[in-house]
Structure formats: C-alpha cells, structure tokens
Amino acid sequence: LAERHATLIAEQRLTAAQIEQLKAAAIIAPEVADSMIENQIGQFPLPLGLSFNFLIDETSYVVPMVTEEPSVIAASSNAAKIVQANGGFTTTIQERAMIGQLIFTDVSDYEAAILLVQEKEAALIEIANAAQPSLVKRGGGLRRIETRIITDDDHQPAYFTVHLVVDVQEAMGANMMNTILEATATPLKEWLDSAVLMQILSNFADTSLVTATCRIEPHTLTTTRFEGEWLAKRIAEATRYAHLDPYRAATHNKGIMNGVDAVVLASGNDTRAIEAGAHAFAVRDGRYRGLSDWKVAENGDLVGQLTLPLPVGSVGGAISVLPLAQLTQQILGISTANKLARVIVSVGLAQNLAALKALVSEGIQKGHMSLQVKSLALSAGATESELPLVVAALLENKQLNLENAHTIIAQLRQ
Ligand code: NDP
C-alpha cells in the first residue's frame, strides 16, 4: 500500500496531502481492504442513513441505507409511513435457493442426455453434497436437478444445460455454488460424452423470489393539493404504462432499485448480483416491464405488489469482513437472510410508491431538487458556515443550478 501511495505521488497523480486524505478516510483495517480487492489505494466512504416507519409482517424496522443520492431515504420513509398507517407490508417467500448452470456442448442426443441426468440424479446429489459438507451439515445442499435444451435463433437445439438448485442456507452462495458446479461438471461431462463450455451460478435467481404487498386506503394518500382517490387511480395507471413501455419501465425500475441497492449495499451484499437478477426478472416474458404492480381494488383501495429475486446472505462474502455490515445488521435487528430479503423488497415497494405518487402529481423535481440543493451548494464550494445561506438563496431564487450556486457564493464572499 505504501509503495502504491509513493508511486501516486511520484507520478504526480496525487499530492502527499491528498494521500493523507485517503488514509484518513479508511475505516477497514488496511490489510483487510488489501485482501478484499486488487491494487487497493484507499477506501471510498458513502453516506449511511436510516429509513423509518417500516412495518413489515407486523414487525417494525429501522432500515440502514447506503446511498449517494439525496431524497432516496426521505422518499422511502415517507411512503413507508403511509403504508404503516394502513397496516404495513406483508411479505412471502416461495423458496430460497441458488441456481448453478452446467453448460454442455457437442451433445448428440438431447433426449438421451435428459434421461441420463435423471438416472444419475442420486449420484450427482452425492457428489455435490460431498463438495460442500459444511453446507449439508447446516441443513442445505443440492435440492434438485433440472435440464434445459437451449435453442439458437433458428430454434434448433444448440446447448444442453443442467441446473443445480442448491439450498445455500444463510449465505448468498455464489462461491459455494461454484465449488459444487466444478465437482459435478467432470463426471457429468464423462457420462454425457460431451464437452463443458462453462459452469457458473446464474444471477437470474428465480428460485429466490420474495414478494411484498400492501393495501392503502386512498384517503391516506391525500395531500394539501391532491385528493387520494385521484392519486390512487393515477398511480395504478402509471404502473400500467410501465408495463407497456420499456423506456419508462427502466426508470420505474431504477426508482425501485434506488431503495433496494441502498439496503443491499448497507448489508454488505452484492449489489450487481441483485441488479442483474432484478432486470432479468423484469424481462422474463420477453418484454422489459416495470417490476411492481399497483391496482385499484373494487372497494377503491390501492393495492401494491413487488416481487424480486433476492438471493442475499446474512453471512459470507463481504458481509463477515466489512465492519459496518455487522453494525447495520445490528440496527436492522435481524440476522437471517430471509428477513433481510423481506425488508429489501418492502423498501423497493415503498420507494416505488413515493416516486409514482410524486410523478403523477406535482412532479419529481420539487421534492427532489429541494433535497438536492445542499449537494449543489457543496459542489459549488460552499463552506460549512456558508451552506445554510447558499441553500436559502438557491431556494429563494429557484434557479437550482451550479452556475447560480457559484454566483451566490461569490456574492457572499464579496
Ligand atoms: P462465501 O464464499 O463467503 O461462503 C459462505 C461462507 O459462510 C462459508 O465460509 C460458510 O462456512 C459460511 N457460513 C457460516 N454460517 C453459514 C450458514 N448458516 N449458511 C451458509 N454459510 C455459512 O460466500 P458465498 O458462497 O455466499 O458467495 C458470495 C460472494 O461471492 C459474494 O462476495 C459475491 O460477490 C461473490 N460472487 C458472486 C458471483 C455472481 O454473483 N455472479 C460470482 C462469484 C462470486 P463453511 O465454509 O463452513 O461452509
């Protein structure tokens, strides 16, 4: 690390003072950080905040979120408060398992290959479980085997793929799964008399689906300017639109992931895995759609639902290494992967409700920019003592842009 810092100074990429700044930002022990990633030169702190009012399956949660975006936490707290007043979120988990793919080429008889895998199922389960004995001791292990014939663009069989569905217990399970896949690939290749293209887990984790639902009486949506029943209908219509237009669906889903990623990151889990799974799930029927669903029920209530693949862990990966991940787990007050997934999907639904409610009424800019204004003042160079004055002046003259922030700061300093 010292050598890397010296090189950065020698190559005039950073000054000695900036290196000190980097060092001061570090809270993970340097040797731990160095073992986590390659070419590590420092650490990159992001704000950690708390979202309130989450009543999920009759339990209240304070939710730690890591995000750089203003308004995300305020929005989720706000929407969670509305849901709380209506009885909170209800969640369900159908299954929690990880899928691993063994992809074979040069298979001459696909039907015979399917029969062979069925025949060898018990042997494969034995090999898989012997590769991860500690997982089996904890009650996990290979649960079932599925076969797929993957066709090409002309609908001709092109690959033979075997899915191993593994109960990974409290871990996210990527590394565990890859160990199991490597152990099973060789015997299976020999039995099939084919070649292995690769073996790797799938991030399209549709064996780890988690659903949150909520039911909202429309009058609880009413604001000083907008009537609840009108808002409920427009929220349902906005959802319908997001199911039809991928340009809108991408933004609709980004809003959901604002909350989801922030909790996933705070918990020390892998945000890329969750993002990849969510977007694959959004396009599962061939058309990229909004992930949530809001409908007005017969009695006029607004009913919301969100299902996401959430293969998160409570142990393993970076979770057990990052000191703050233990701390956020403590704030959240949960230690199981299932409960974490239930909280994450509820936050996603709350985030979506907040965004849709704003979008179909006063627009996103009003609330968003009033919270972004602090960041704007800071990026224009406002000092701590100047900050409240610059924020007030920006809000007063309503031109929330960097140029205006610079002008205000210059005037203050005259
Ligand atoms: P680990 O490799 O850390 O394995 C889980 C660890 O948790 C094991 O050491 C296991 O112990 C331990 N453990 C303790 N208690 C339990 C319990 N109750 N249930 C299960 N395990 C327990 O992590 P994962 O296999 O979860 O892999 C996650 C990591 O893999 C993430 O960092 C992710 O970024 C990365 N990754 C992701 C990929 C992807 O998404 N495509 C690809 C490759 C890696 P023991 O050893 O005794 O079993």
XYZ file of C-alpha atoms and ligand atoms in Angstrom:
462
model
C 0.000 0.000 0.000
C 2.822 2.383 0.940
C 4.501 1.619 -2.384
C 1.304 2.402 -4.293
C 0.900 5.678 -2.434
C 4.529 6.607 -3.146
C 4.022 5.834 -6.851
C 0.918 8.024 -6.983
C 2.932 10.909 -5.511
C 5.972 10.239 -7.732
C 3.787 10.212 -10.848
C 2.144 13.418 -9.633
C -1.317 11.878 -9.732
C -1.922 12.836 -6.103
C -0.138 15.125 -3.640
C 1.184 13.952 -0.282
C -1.674 15.879 1.357
C -4.212 14.042 -0.771
C -2.672 10.706 0.201
C -3.171 11.708 3.845
C -6.800 12.478 2.967
C -7.145 8.971 1.500
C -5.640 7.427 4.623
C -7.963 9.411 6.870
C -10.995 8.076 5.019
C -10.094 4.460 5.836
C -12.021 2.553 8.463
C -11.485 -1.016 7.270
C -8.130 -2.313 8.501
C -5.687 -1.698 5.596
C -4.620 -5.344 5.441
C -8.279 -6.428 5.269
C -9.072 -3.944 2.494
C -5.931 -5.085 0.683
C -7.097 -8.690 0.794
C -10.576 -7.813 -0.486
C -9.654 -6.187 -3.806
C -6.619 -5.743 -6.038
C -4.442 -2.606 -6.340
C -6.150 -1.104 -3.322
C -5.091 2.503 -2.620
C -7.722 3.556 -0.100
C -11.372 3.429 0.804
C -14.365 5.283 -0.551
C -16.892 6.294 2.093
C -20.544 6.817 1.188
C -23.251 8.208 3.447
C -25.122 5.700 5.613
C -28.623 6.811 6.602
C -31.712 5.363 8.234
C -35.155 4.949 6.770
C -38.045 4.842 9.255
C -41.673 3.730 9.553
C -41.220 0.247 8.087
C -43.865 -2.094 9.451
C -43.263 -5.462 7.788
C -45.187 -8.609 8.742
C -46.231 -6.842 11.951
C -42.650 -6.037 12.979
C -41.177 -2.515 12.933
C -37.772 -1.949 11.349
C -35.309 0.915 11.164
C -33.599 0.346 7.826
C -29.939 1.277 7.201
C -29.339 2.504 3.647
C -26.107 3.460 1.890
C -26.610 5.865 -0.985
C -25.085 8.962 -2.520
C -28.438 10.199 -3.845
C -30.377 12.848 -1.909
C -34.135 12.224 -1.435
C -33.994 8.393 -1.599
C -34.183 7.934 2.184
C -36.731 10.716 2.705
C -38.937 9.236 -0.014
C -38.892 5.683 1.347
C -39.524 6.844 4.933
C -42.417 8.924 3.693
C -44.059 6.151 1.674
C -43.426 3.610 4.473
C -45.333 5.942 6.822
C -48.378 5.828 4.557
C -48.170 2.019 4.357
C -47.656 1.796 8.135
C -50.890 3.732 8.666
C -52.603 1.091 6.517
C -51.312 -1.964 8.394
C -47.837 -2.245 6.865
C -46.260 -4.590 4.319
C -46.941 -8.315 4.077
C -44.240 -10.481 2.542
C -43.975 -14.019 1.219
C -41.055 -16.198 0.163
C -41.779 -19.182 -2.082
C -38.307 -20.683 -1.952
C -34.750 -19.633 -1.229
C -32.244 -21.434 -3.404
C -29.433 -20.663 -5.812
C -29.262 -21.924 -9.412
C -25.983 -23.144 -10.868
C -25.542 -23.830 -14.582
C -23.512 -26.617 -16.185
C -23.429 -25.803 -19.895
C -22.548 -28.617 -22.315
C -21.668 -28.513 -25.997
C -21.316 -31.373 -28.510
C -24.333 -33.275 -27.201
C -25.532 -35.583 -29.969
C -28.799 -36.852 -28.472
C -30.600 -34.321 -26.261
C -33.434 -36.634 -25.197
C -30.915 -39.302 -24.161
C -28.974 -36.642 -22.231
C -32.115 -35.679 -20.278
C -32.779 -39.314 -19.387
C -29.162 -39.817 -18.342
C -29.239 -36.831 -15.966
C -32.471 -38.173 -14.423
C -30.834 -41.567 -13.994
C -27.749 -40.067 -12.354
C -29.626 -37.682 -10.054
C -28.826 -39.553 -6.820
C -25.132 -39.857 -7.763
C -24.972 -36.152 -8.641
C -26.573 -35.159 -5.332
C -23.975 -37.255 -3.528
C -21.059 -35.668 -5.434
C -22.446 -32.149 -4.925
C -23.015 -32.593 -1.234
C -19.556 -34.135 -0.744
C -18.097 -30.937 -2.280
C -19.711 -28.740 0.432
C -20.100 -30.988 3.512
C -20.406 -27.999 5.893
C -23.444 -26.782 3.934
C -25.112 -30.183 4.240
C -24.367 -30.223 7.993
C -26.250 -26.916 8.264
C -29.286 -28.407 6.519
C -28.524 -27.164 2.989
C -27.207 -28.798 -0.172
C -28.343 -29.784 -3.661
C -32.143 -29.943 -3.725
C -32.987 -30.805 -7.325
C -31.647 -31.004 -10.862
C -33.332 -29.542 -13.935
C -32.390 -29.947 -17.587
C -32.806 -27.460 -20.423
C -32.245 -27.600 -24.156
C -31.094 -24.183 -25.301
C -32.080 -23.393 -28.870
C -30.424 -20.981 -31.295
C -32.033 -18.142 -33.271
C -33.398 -20.713 -35.762
C -34.977 -22.648 -32.870
C -32.508 -25.527 -33.329
C -31.066 -27.263 -30.221
C -27.618 -25.747 -29.596
C -26.658 -26.451 -25.974
C -27.571 -28.830 -23.191
C -27.746 -27.108 -19.811
C -28.141 -28.681 -16.407
C -29.389 -26.576 -13.499
C -28.394 -27.491 -9.975
C -30.781 -25.919 -7.480
C -28.960 -25.606 -4.173
C -30.181 -24.591 -0.734
C -27.336 -22.301 0.358
C -28.755 -21.615 3.827
C -27.655 -18.229 5.206
C -25.060 -17.414 2.506
C -25.641 -15.693 -0.848
C -23.924 -18.828 -2.073
C -22.077 -17.817 -5.257
C -18.741 -19.266 -4.217
C -20.330 -22.327 -2.624
C -22.310 -22.950 -5.787
C -19.249 -22.615 -8.000
C -17.438 -25.216 -5.866
C -20.375 -27.614 -6.260
C -20.544 -26.986 -10.016
C -16.858 -27.717 -10.502
C -17.192 -31.002 -8.595
C -20.157 -32.178 -10.680
C -19.019 -30.935 -14.111
C -16.332 -33.556 -14.753
C -18.320 -36.748 -14.021
C -21.352 -35.368 -15.822
C -19.267 -34.479 -18.874
C -17.943 -38.042 -18.993
C -21.365 -39.619 -18.579
C -22.768 -37.366 -21.312
C -19.700 -37.887 -23.521
C -19.749 -34.168 -24.297
C -17.738 -31.017 -23.562
C -18.256 -28.386 -20.860
C -18.481 -24.801 -22.085
C -18.598 -23.459 -18.543
C -20.011 -23.910 -15.069
C -21.215 -20.880 -13.121
C -24.116 -19.767 -10.965
C -26.994 -17.911 -12.583
C -27.844 -14.442 -11.326
C -31.371 -14.870 -12.686
C -32.291 -16.144 -9.243
C -35.942 -17.004 -9.799
C -35.688 -19.668 -7.118
C -35.218 -16.861 -4.557
C -38.334 -14.795 -5.219
C -39.635 -12.543 -2.477
C -42.923 -10.631 -2.655
C -44.125 -7.602 -0.696
C -47.729 -6.431 -0.823
C -49.585 -3.581 0.789
C -53.109 -2.193 0.746
C -53.713 1.523 1.045
C -56.970 3.320 1.731
C -56.935 6.186 -0.774
C -57.781 8.919 1.738
C -54.421 8.246 3.438
C -52.704 9.393 0.224
C -54.408 12.790 0.220
C -52.068 15.793 0.330
C -52.809 19.505 0.689
C -53.028 19.782 -3.093
C -54.146 16.352 -4.317
C -57.020 14.093 -3.491
C -56.156 10.481 -2.500
C -58.619 8.721 -4.772
C -57.347 10.646 -7.794
C -53.735 9.845 -6.825
C -54.517 6.130 -6.402
C -56.000 5.910 -9.909
C -53.041 7.729 -11.433
C -50.514 5.528 -9.584
C -52.283 2.443 -11.000
C -52.237 3.978 -14.473
C -48.535 4.840 -14.169
C -47.855 1.175 -13.344
C -49.830 0.042 -16.364
C -47.764 2.371 -18.541
C -44.510 0.994 -17.101
C -45.649 -2.492 -18.169
C -46.066 -1.325 -21.758
C -43.100 0.968 -22.469
C -39.528 -0.192 -21.738
C -38.275 3.433 -21.816
C -40.476 4.176 -18.832
C -40.037 0.704 -17.284
C -36.267 1.225 -16.993
C -36.797 4.421 -14.993
C -39.640 2.907 -12.968
C -37.315 0.048 -12.010
C -34.367 2.363 -11.350
C -36.536 4.067 -8.739
C -37.258 0.716 -7.095
C -33.552 -0.173 -7.164
C -32.669 3.182 -5.511
C -34.019 1.687 -2.307
C -33.100 -1.935 -2.958
C -29.438 -1.236 -3.769
C -29.074 1.090 -0.774
C -30.156 -1.648 1.659
C -28.214 -4.356 -0.189
C -25.058 -2.225 -0.036
C -25.567 -1.352 3.644
C -25.929 -5.070 4.415
C -22.614 -5.908 2.709
C -24.324 -7.926 -0.040
C -23.505 -7.896 -3.759
C -25.458 -5.082 -5.485
C -24.503 -6.254 -9.007
C -25.962 -9.703 -8.372
C -29.241 -8.196 -7.178
C -29.388 -5.681 -10.063
C -28.697 -8.375 -12.669
C -31.393 -10.627 -11.198
C -33.970 -7.848 -10.976
C -33.573 -6.740 -14.593
C -33.551 -10.334 -15.889
C -36.775 -10.906 -13.941
C -38.262 -7.707 -15.417
C -37.867 -9.135 -18.923
C -38.804 -12.750 -18.094
C -41.711 -12.893 -20.556
C -39.686 -11.347 -23.381
C -40.785 -7.753 -22.833
C -38.984 -5.495 -20.339
C -41.631 -4.355 -17.844
C -41.982 -2.383 -14.642
C -41.315 -4.697 -11.720
C -44.107 -3.506 -9.440
C -47.841 -3.662 -9.728
C -50.353 -1.137 -8.332
C -54.071 -1.647 -8.854
C -57.220 -0.020 -7.544
C -59.290 -2.769 -5.900
C -63.076 -2.979 -6.132
C -63.504 -1.156 -2.813
C -61.232 1.654 -4.057
C -58.110 0.651 -2.072
C -54.763 0.970 -3.815
C -53.082 -2.460 -3.743
C -49.349 -2.674 -4.385
C -47.148 -5.664 -5.069
C -43.488 -6.160 -5.840
C -41.698 -9.444 -6.486
C -37.916 -9.572 -6.781
C -35.284 -12.282 -6.935
C -33.316 -11.565 -3.746
C -30.538 -14.064 -3.166
C -28.983 -12.085 -0.311
C -26.971 -13.566 2.522
C -26.555 -12.839 6.205
C -23.060 -14.369 6.264
C -20.213 -14.944 3.819
C -18.778 -12.796 1.033
C -18.007 -9.270 2.239
C -20.689 -9.382 4.965
C -18.472 -11.014 7.538
C -15.486 -8.839 6.582
C -16.897 -5.311 6.414
C -17.101 -3.893 9.946
C -20.043 -1.637 9.121
C -22.066 -4.533 7.682
C -22.182 -6.055 11.176
C -23.273 -2.706 12.552
C -26.090 -2.248 10.038
C -27.272 -5.808 10.733
C -27.468 -4.822 14.395
C -29.501 -1.663 13.657
C -31.882 -3.631 11.458
C -32.153 -6.152 14.279
C -32.175 -9.211 12.038
C -29.685 -11.958 11.420
C -31.328 -14.128 8.791
C -31.143 -13.859 5.031
C -34.899 -14.415 4.705
C -35.784 -11.475 6.927
C -33.275 -9.253 5.143
C -34.893 -10.152 1.798
C -38.347 -9.331 3.209
C -37.115 -5.893 4.302
C -35.398 -5.202 0.975
C -38.448 -5.989 -1.156
C -40.623 -3.812 1.120
C -38.187 -0.913 0.759
C -38.348 -1.367 -3.032
C -42.135 -1.143 -2.971
C -42.078 1.910 -0.674
C -39.538 3.619 -2.934
C -41.745 2.925 -5.926
C -44.856 4.293 -4.199
C -43.022 7.506 -3.280
C -41.725 8.018 -6.819
C -45.072 7.291 -8.506
C -47.005 9.489 -6.084
C -44.700 12.413 -6.812
C -44.554 11.775 -10.559
C -48.309 11.653 -11.123
C -48.923 14.767 -9.019
C -46.503 17.627 -8.518
C -43.617 16.031 -10.448
C -40.336 14.744 -9.097
C -38.340 17.966 -9.265
C -39.997 19.849 -6.427
C -39.163 17.358 -3.676
C -36.028 16.096 -5.364
C -34.360 19.435 -6.000
C -35.155 20.855 -2.577
C -33.177 17.913 -1.173
C -30.518 18.080 -3.901
C -29.898 21.753 -3.187
C -27.463 21.002 -0.335
C -25.371 18.812 -2.624
C -25.492 21.568 -5.233
C -24.228 24.180 -2.765
C -21.458 21.847 -1.588
C -20.337 21.001 -5.108
C -20.149 24.736 -5.867
C -17.677 25.028 -2.976
C -19.838 26.361 -0.127
C -18.100 26.071 3.249
C -19.900 24.734 6.328
C -20.787 28.260 7.525
C -21.877 29.396 4.058
C -24.035 26.306 3.427
C -27.323 27.428 5.080
C -27.094 30.842 3.413
C -26.387 29.399 -0.044
C -29.201 26.833 0.324
C -31.669 29.548 1.385
C -30.649 31.834 -1.503
C -30.902 28.992 -4.035
C -34.362 28.006 -2.815
C -35.456 31.619 -2.876
C -34.461 32.472 -6.426
C -35.489 28.947 -7.629
C -32.667 28.609 -10.171
C -31.203 25.381 -8.876
C -28.089 25.108 -10.996
C -24.346 25.156 -10.434
C -23.768 28.487 -12.126
C -26.282 30.181 -9.869
C -24.747 28.498 -6.803
C -21.306 29.852 -7.826
C -22.763 33.357 -8.243
C -24.408 33.236 -4.808
C -21.169 32.068 -3.152
C -19.181 34.789 -4.936
C -21.663 37.434 -3.756
C -21.463 36.138 -0.183
C -17.668 36.361 -0.224
C -17.529 39.925 -1.569
P -18.543 -17.423 0.870
O -17.573 -17.945 -0.123
O -18.032 -16.497 1.923
O -19.248 -18.692 1.562
C -20.131 -18.585 2.630
C -19.383 -18.728 3.960
O -20.299 -18.543 5.031
C -18.763 -20.116 4.106
O -17.450 -19.953 4.557
C -19.616 -20.761 5.189
O -18.886 -21.575 6.033
C -20.069 -19.553 5.976
N -21.280 -19.802 6.768
C -21.376 -19.642 8.103
N -22.614 -19.888 8.516
C -23.336 -20.237 7.436
C -24.702 -20.587 7.255
N -25.568 -20.644 8.260
N -25.131 -20.857 5.997
C -24.279 -20.775 4.943
N -22.975 -20.449 5.077
C -22.490 -20.180 6.305
O -19.740 -16.656 0.201
P -20.824 -17.108 -0.845
O -20.669 -18.506 -1.302
O -22.119 -16.723 -0.216
O -20.516 -16.162 -2.098
C -20.828 -14.789 -2.023
C -19.722 -13.985 -2.665
O -19.490 -14.459 -3.980
C -20.073 -12.528 -2.786
O -18.971 -11.793 -2.324
C -20.252 -12.326 -4.289
O -19.897 -11.007 -4.650
C -19.314 -13.346 -4.863
N -19.530 -13.843 -6.217
C -20.636 -13.526 -6.971
C -20.787 -14.016 -8.245
C -22.029 -13.677 -9.005
O -22.967 -13.113 -8.444
N -22.119 -13.999 -10.293
C -19.767 -14.902 -8.845
C -18.694 -15.234 -7.940
C -18.578 -14.701 -6.695
P -18.359 -23.015 5.579
O -17.139 -22.766 4.750
O -18.062 -23.694 6.876
O -19.458 -23.678 4.815
